[in-house]
Structure formats: structure tokens, C-alpha cells
mmCIF file of N, CA and C in Angstrom:
data_model
loop_
_atom_site.group_PDB
_atom_site.id
_atom_site.type_symbol
_atom_site.label_atom_id
_atom_site.label_comp_id
_atom_site.label_asym_id
_atom_site.label_seq_id
_atom_site.Cartn_x
_atom_site.Cartn_y
_atom_site.Cartn_z
ATOM 1 N N MET K 1 124.226 90.524 105.670
ATOM 2 C CA MET K 1 125.602 90.259 106.040
ATOM 3 C C MET K 1 126.476 90.094 104.876
ATOM 4 N N ASP K 2 128.126 90.207 105.110
ATOM 5 C CA ASP K 2 128.930 90.651 104.374
ATOM 6 C C ASP K 2 129.238 89.546 103.452
ATOM 7 N N ASN K 3 129.904 90.481 102.302
ATOM 8 C CA ASN K 3 130.014 89.216 100.986
ATOM 9 C C ASN K 3 131.143 88.909 100.642
ATOM 10 N N ALA K 4 131.534 89.219 101.825
ATOM 11 C CA ALA K 4 133.120 88.347 101.937
ATOM 12 C C ALA K 4 132.870 86.650 103.453
ATOM 13 N N ILE K 5 131.970 87.382 103.778
ATOM 14 C CA ILE K 5 131.252 85.965 104.287
ATOM 15 C C ILE K 5 130.713 85.147 103.693
ATOM 16 N N ARG K 6 129.658 85.560 102.776
ATOM 17 C CA ARG K 6 128.794 85.475 101.904
ATOM 18 C C ARG K 6 129.501 83.679 101.131
ATOM 19 N N SER K 7 130.876 85.068 100.426
ATOM 20 C CA SER K 7 131.940 84.468 100.016
ATOM 21 C C SER K 7 131.990 82.585 100.293
ATOM 22 N N GLU K 8 132.580 83.353 101.700
ATOM 23 C CA GLU K 8 133.202 82.483 102.657
ATOM 24 C C GLU K 8 132.549 81.011 103.047
ATOM 25 N N LEU K 9 130.937 81.052 103.058
ATOM 26 C CA LEU K 9 130.133 80.072 102.899
ATOM 27 C C LEU K 9 130.042 79.338 102.423
ATOM 28 N N ILE K 10 130.149 79.938 101.072
ATOM 29 C CA ILE K 10 130.095 78.959 99.851
ATOM 30 C C ILE K 10 131.153 78.496 99.107
ATOM 31 N N ASP K 11 132.280 79.266 99.500
ATOM 32 C CA ASP K 11 133.723 78.787 98.938
ATOM 33 C C ASP K 11 134.338 77.074 99.637
ATOM 34 N N LYS K 12 133.793 77.399 101.075
ATOM 35 C CA LYS K 12 134.563 77.048 101.769
ATOM 36 C C LYS K 12 133.561 75.455 102.614
ATOM 37 N N LEU K 13 134.333 74.233 102.908
ATOM 38 C CA LEU K 13 133.657 73.252 103.317
ATOM 39 C C LEU K 13 133.447 73.907 104.996
ATOM 40 N N THR K 14 134.444 73.824 105.498
ATOM 41 C CA THR K 14 133.763 75.074 106.856
ATOM 42 C C THR K 14 134.805 75.760 107.186
ATOM 43 N N VAL K 15 134.032 76.784 107.841
ATOM 44 C CA VAL K 15 134.684 78.658 108.197
ATOM 45 C C VAL K 15 134.622 78.294 109.783
ATOM 46 N N SER K 16 135.066 79.123 110.485
ATOM 47 C CA SER K 16 135.877 78.945 111.934
ATOM 48 C C SER K 16 134.183 79.308 112.955
ATOM 49 N N VAL K 17 134.366 79.301 113.892
ATOM 50 C CA VAL K 17 132.960 79.342 114.916
ATOM 51 C C VAL K 17 132.296 81.349 114.813
ATOM 52 N N GLU K 18 133.843 81.992 114.793
ATOM 53 C CA GLU K 18 133.703 83.341 114.632
ATOM 54 C C GLU K 18 133.279 84.096 113.001
ATOM 55 N N THR K 19 133.915 82.865 112.260
ATOM 56 C CA THR K 19 133.044 83.412 110.780
ATOM 57 C C THR K 19 131.621 83.561 110.790
ATOM 58 N N ALA K 20 131.078 81.929 111.275
ATOM 59 C CA ALA K 20 129.702 81.661 111.108
ATOM 60 C C ALA K 20 128.922 82.481 111.648
ATOM 61 N N GLY K 21 129.619 83.143 113.370
ATOM 62 C CA GLY K 21 129.086 84.283 114.455
ATOM 63 C C GLY K 21 129.182 85.232 113.579
ATOM 64 N N LYS K 22 129.370 85.971 113.016
ATOM 65 C CA LYS K 22 129.757 86.635 112.173
ATOM 66 C C LYS K 22 128.144 86.869 111.120
ATOM 67 N N ALA K 23 128.373 85.666 110.602
ATOM 68 C CA ALA K 23 127.098 85.374 109.527
ATOM 69 C C ALA K 23 126.238 85.602 110.443
ATOM 70 N N LEU K 24 125.501 84.897 111.352
ATOM 71 C CA LEU K 24 124.546 85.193 112.235
ATOM 72 C C LEU K 24 124.289 86.227 113.036
ATOM 73 N N GLY K 25 124.592 87.073 113.300
ATOM 74 C CA GLY K 25 125.437 87.934 113.659
ATOM 75 C C GLY K 25 125.288 88.316 115.094
ATOM 76 N N LEU K 26 126.382 87.087 115.593
ATOM 77 C CA LEU K 26 126.467 87.060 116.811
ATOM 78 C C LEU K 26 128.240 87.227 116.853
ATOM 79 N N SER K 27 128.001 88.281 118.696
ATOM 80 C CA SER K 27 130.051 87.547 118.439
ATOM 81 C C SER K 27 130.460 86.290 118.977
ATOM 82 N N ARG K 28 131.979 86.375 119.626
ATOM 83 C CA ARG K 28 133.027 84.964 119.092
ATOM 84 C C ARG K 28 131.946 84.569 120.888
ATOM 85 N N ASN K 29 131.857 84.556 121.972
ATOM 86 C CA ASN K 29 131.593 83.991 122.822
ATOM 87 C C ASN K 29 130.162 83.404 122.718
ATOM 88 N N PRO K 30 128.727 84.497 121.995
ATOM 89 C CA PRO K 30 128.151 83.750 122.186
ATOM 90 C C PRO K 30 127.678 82.287 120.718
ATOM 91 N N ALA K 31 128.458 83.027 120.108
ATOM 92 C CA ALA K 31 128.427 81.450 119.069
ATOM 93 C C ALA K 31 129.737 80.937 119.777
ATOM 94 N N TYR K 32 130.147 81.260 120.914
ATOM 95 C CA TYR K 32 130.559 79.783 121.139
ATOM 96 C C TYR K 32 130.195 78.197 121.549
ATOM 97 N N GLU K 33 129.286 79.366 122.637
ATOM 98 C CA GLU K 33 128.169 78.864 123.281
ATOM 99 C C GLU K 33 127.057 77.977 121.834
ATOM 100 N N ALA K 34 126.621 78.791 121.587
ATOM 101 C CA ALA K 34 125.749 78.330 120.332
ATOM 102 C C ALA K 34 126.137 76.657 119.918
ATOM 103 N N CYS K 35 127.227 76.851 119.788
ATOM 104 C CA CYS K 35 127.838 75.262 118.789
ATOM 105 C C CYS K 35 128.022 74.659 120.414
ATOM 106 N N ARG K 36 128.237 74.563 121.263
ATOM 107 C CA ARG K 36 127.956 73.824 122.724
ATOM 108 C C ARG K 36 126.938 73.772 122.965
ATOM 109 N N ASN K 37 125.993 74.301 123.120
ATOM 110 C CA ASN K 37 124.413 73.570 123.074
ATOM 111 C C ASN K 37 123.603 72.947 121.498
ATOM 112 N N GLY K 38 125.014 73.072 120.658
ATOM 113 C CA GLY K 38 124.437 71.745 119.378
ATOM 114 C C GLY K 38 123.076 72.746 118.791
ATOM 115 N N GLN K 39 122.806 74.299 118.775
ATOM 116 C CA GLN K 39 122.910 75.013 117.720
ATOM 117 C C GLN K 39 123.125 75.382 116.739
ATOM 118 N N ILE K 40 124.294 75.567 116.650
ATOM 119 C CA ILE K 40 124.803 75.690 115.322
ATOM 120 C C ILE K 40 126.277 74.330 114.710
ATOM 121 N N THR K 41 125.666 73.934 114.273
ATOM 122 C CA THR K 41 126.450 72.498 113.892
ATOM 123 C C THR K 41 127.810 72.858 113.488
ATOM 124 N N SER K 42 129.181 71.640 114.576
ATOM 125 C CA SER K 42 129.839 72.356 114.628
ATOM 126 C C SER K 42 130.634 70.732 114.544
ATOM 127 N N ILE K 43 132.057 71.013 114.437
ATOM 128 C CA ILE K 43 132.759 69.006 114.325
ATOM 129 C C ILE K 43 134.221 70.188 115.104
ATOM 130 N N LYS K 44 134.519 69.137 116.072
ATOM 131 C CA LYS K 44 136.308 69.473 117.280
ATOM 132 C C LYS K 44 136.922 68.343 115.968
ATOM 133 N N ILE K 45 138.083 68.628 115.972
ATOM 134 C CA ILE K 45 139.264 68.420 114.849
ATOM 135 C C ILE K 45 140.784 68.936 115.976
ATOM 136 N N GLY K 46 141.208 68.322 116.803
ATOM 137 C CA GLY K 46 142.109 68.455 117.550
ATOM 138 C C GLY K 46 141.721 69.752 118.824
ATOM 139 N N GLY K 47 142.204 70.649 119.029
ATOM 140 C CA GLY K 47 142.339 71.985 119.604
ATOM 141 C C GLY K 47 140.589 72.664 119.176
ATOM 142 N N ARG K 48 140.625 72.282 117.391
ATOM 143 C CA ARG K 48 139.917 73.575 116.598
ATOM 144 C C ARG K 48 138.749 72.787 116.417
ATOM 145 N N VAL K 49 137.975 73.980 116.348
ATOM 146 C CA VAL K 49 136.248 74.252 116.467
ATOM 147 C C VAL K 49 135.734 74.640 115.078
ATOM 148 N N LEU K 50 135.300 73.865 114.467
ATOM 149 C CA LEU K 50 134.921 73.686 112.882
ATOM 150 C C LEU K 50 133.483 74.332 113.283
ATOM 151 N N VAL K 51 133.310 74.895 111.644
ATOM 152 C CA VAL K 51 131.303 74.898 111.703
ATOM 153 C C VAL K 51 131.366 74.344 109.963
ATOM 154 N N PRO K 52 130.723 73.257 110.001
ATOM 155 C CA PRO K 52 130.202 72.947 107.999
ATOM 156 C C PRO K 52 129.794 73.976 107.385
ATOM 157 N N THR K 53 130.421 73.751 106.421
ATOM 158 C CA THR K 53 128.995 75.822 105.917
ATOM 159 C C THR K 53 128.377 75.248 104.745
ATOM 160 N N ALA K 54 127.478 74.131 105.338
ATOM 161 C CA ALA K 54 126.852 73.297 104.607
ATOM 162 C C ALA K 54 125.110 73.757 105.005
ATOM 163 N N PRO K 55 125.140 73.296 106.368
ATOM 164 C CA PRO K 55 123.893 73.406 108.028
ATOM 165 C C PRO K 55 124.291 74.892 107.972
ATOM 166 N N LEU K 56 125.358 75.388 108.624
ATOM 167 C CA LEU K 56 124.933 77.082 108.203
ATOM 168 C C LEU K 56 124.434 77.246 106.846
ATOM 169 N N ARG K 57 124.619 77.527 106.022
ATOM 170 C CA ARG K 57 124.312 78.018 103.939
ATOM 171 C C ARG K 57 122.394 77.243 104.673
ATOM 172 N N LYS K 58 121.963 76.443 105.031
ATOM 173 C CA LYS K 58 120.965 76.153 104.953
ATOM 174 C C LYS K 58 119.874 76.734 106.140
ATOM 175 N N MET K 59 120.438 76.699 106.922
ATOM 176 C CA MET K 59 120.002 77.841 108.759
ATOM 177 C C MET K 59 119.669 79.181 107.980
ATOM 178 N N LEU K 60 120.776 79.447 106.835
ATOM 179 C CA LEU K 60 120.710 80.923 106.665
ATOM 180 C C LEU K 60 120.550 81.253 106.058
ATOM 181 N N GLY K 61 119.146 80.411 104.849
ATOM 182 C CA GLY K 61 118.982 80.468 103.175
ATOM 183 C C GLY K 61 119.926 80.847 102.282
ATOM 184 N N ILE K 62 120.517 80.246 102.258
ATOM 185 C CA ILE K 62 122.276 80.399 101.332
ATOM 186 C C ILE K 62 122.302 79.315 100.741
ATOM 187 N N GLU K 63 121.773 79.275 99.126
ATOM 188 C CA GLU K 63 122.775 78.290 98.184
ATOM 189 C C GLU K 63 123.911 78.309 97.456
ATOM 190 N N ALA K 64 124.361 77.195 97.839
ATOM 191 C CA ALA K 64 125.757 77.651 96.826
ATOM 192 C C ALA K 64 125.459 78.025 95.217
ATOM 193 N N ALA K 65 126.138 78.716 94.810
ATOM 194 C CA ALA K 65 126.187 78.797 93.606
ATOM 195 C C ALA K 65 126.449 77.312 92.588
#
């Protein structure tokens, strides 16, 4: 995983679906599909879909510093 993505997962409370997908090795469309079917925890605020980093870090086995 890219160090910039890893830092973003640790430093932020939420990330975009695209960033979460990159962390998981998914492209944009499969990442959105995984959010729709509940495989990736996500929240919708207005028209934007965001991925909370805590469950994503747990999924990836990344501990916050």
C-alpha cells in the first residue's frame, strides 16, 4: 500500500470511496459496488459517499499511531 494512502487512513476520520478502493486494491467501480453491498462500511452525507477509516483500518490490519 502506498505510504500516502496509509497516512491518510491514519490521519483522517473518513476517506473517499476511491481512496478506500486504492487501499484495498480495487478500482473505482468495484469500490462503490462494495460500499453498496455492505462489504465496505460507508456513510452517505448529501450526495457524497464516505468511508470511515476506523473500520477500514481494522479490515486492513492497520493500527492507528
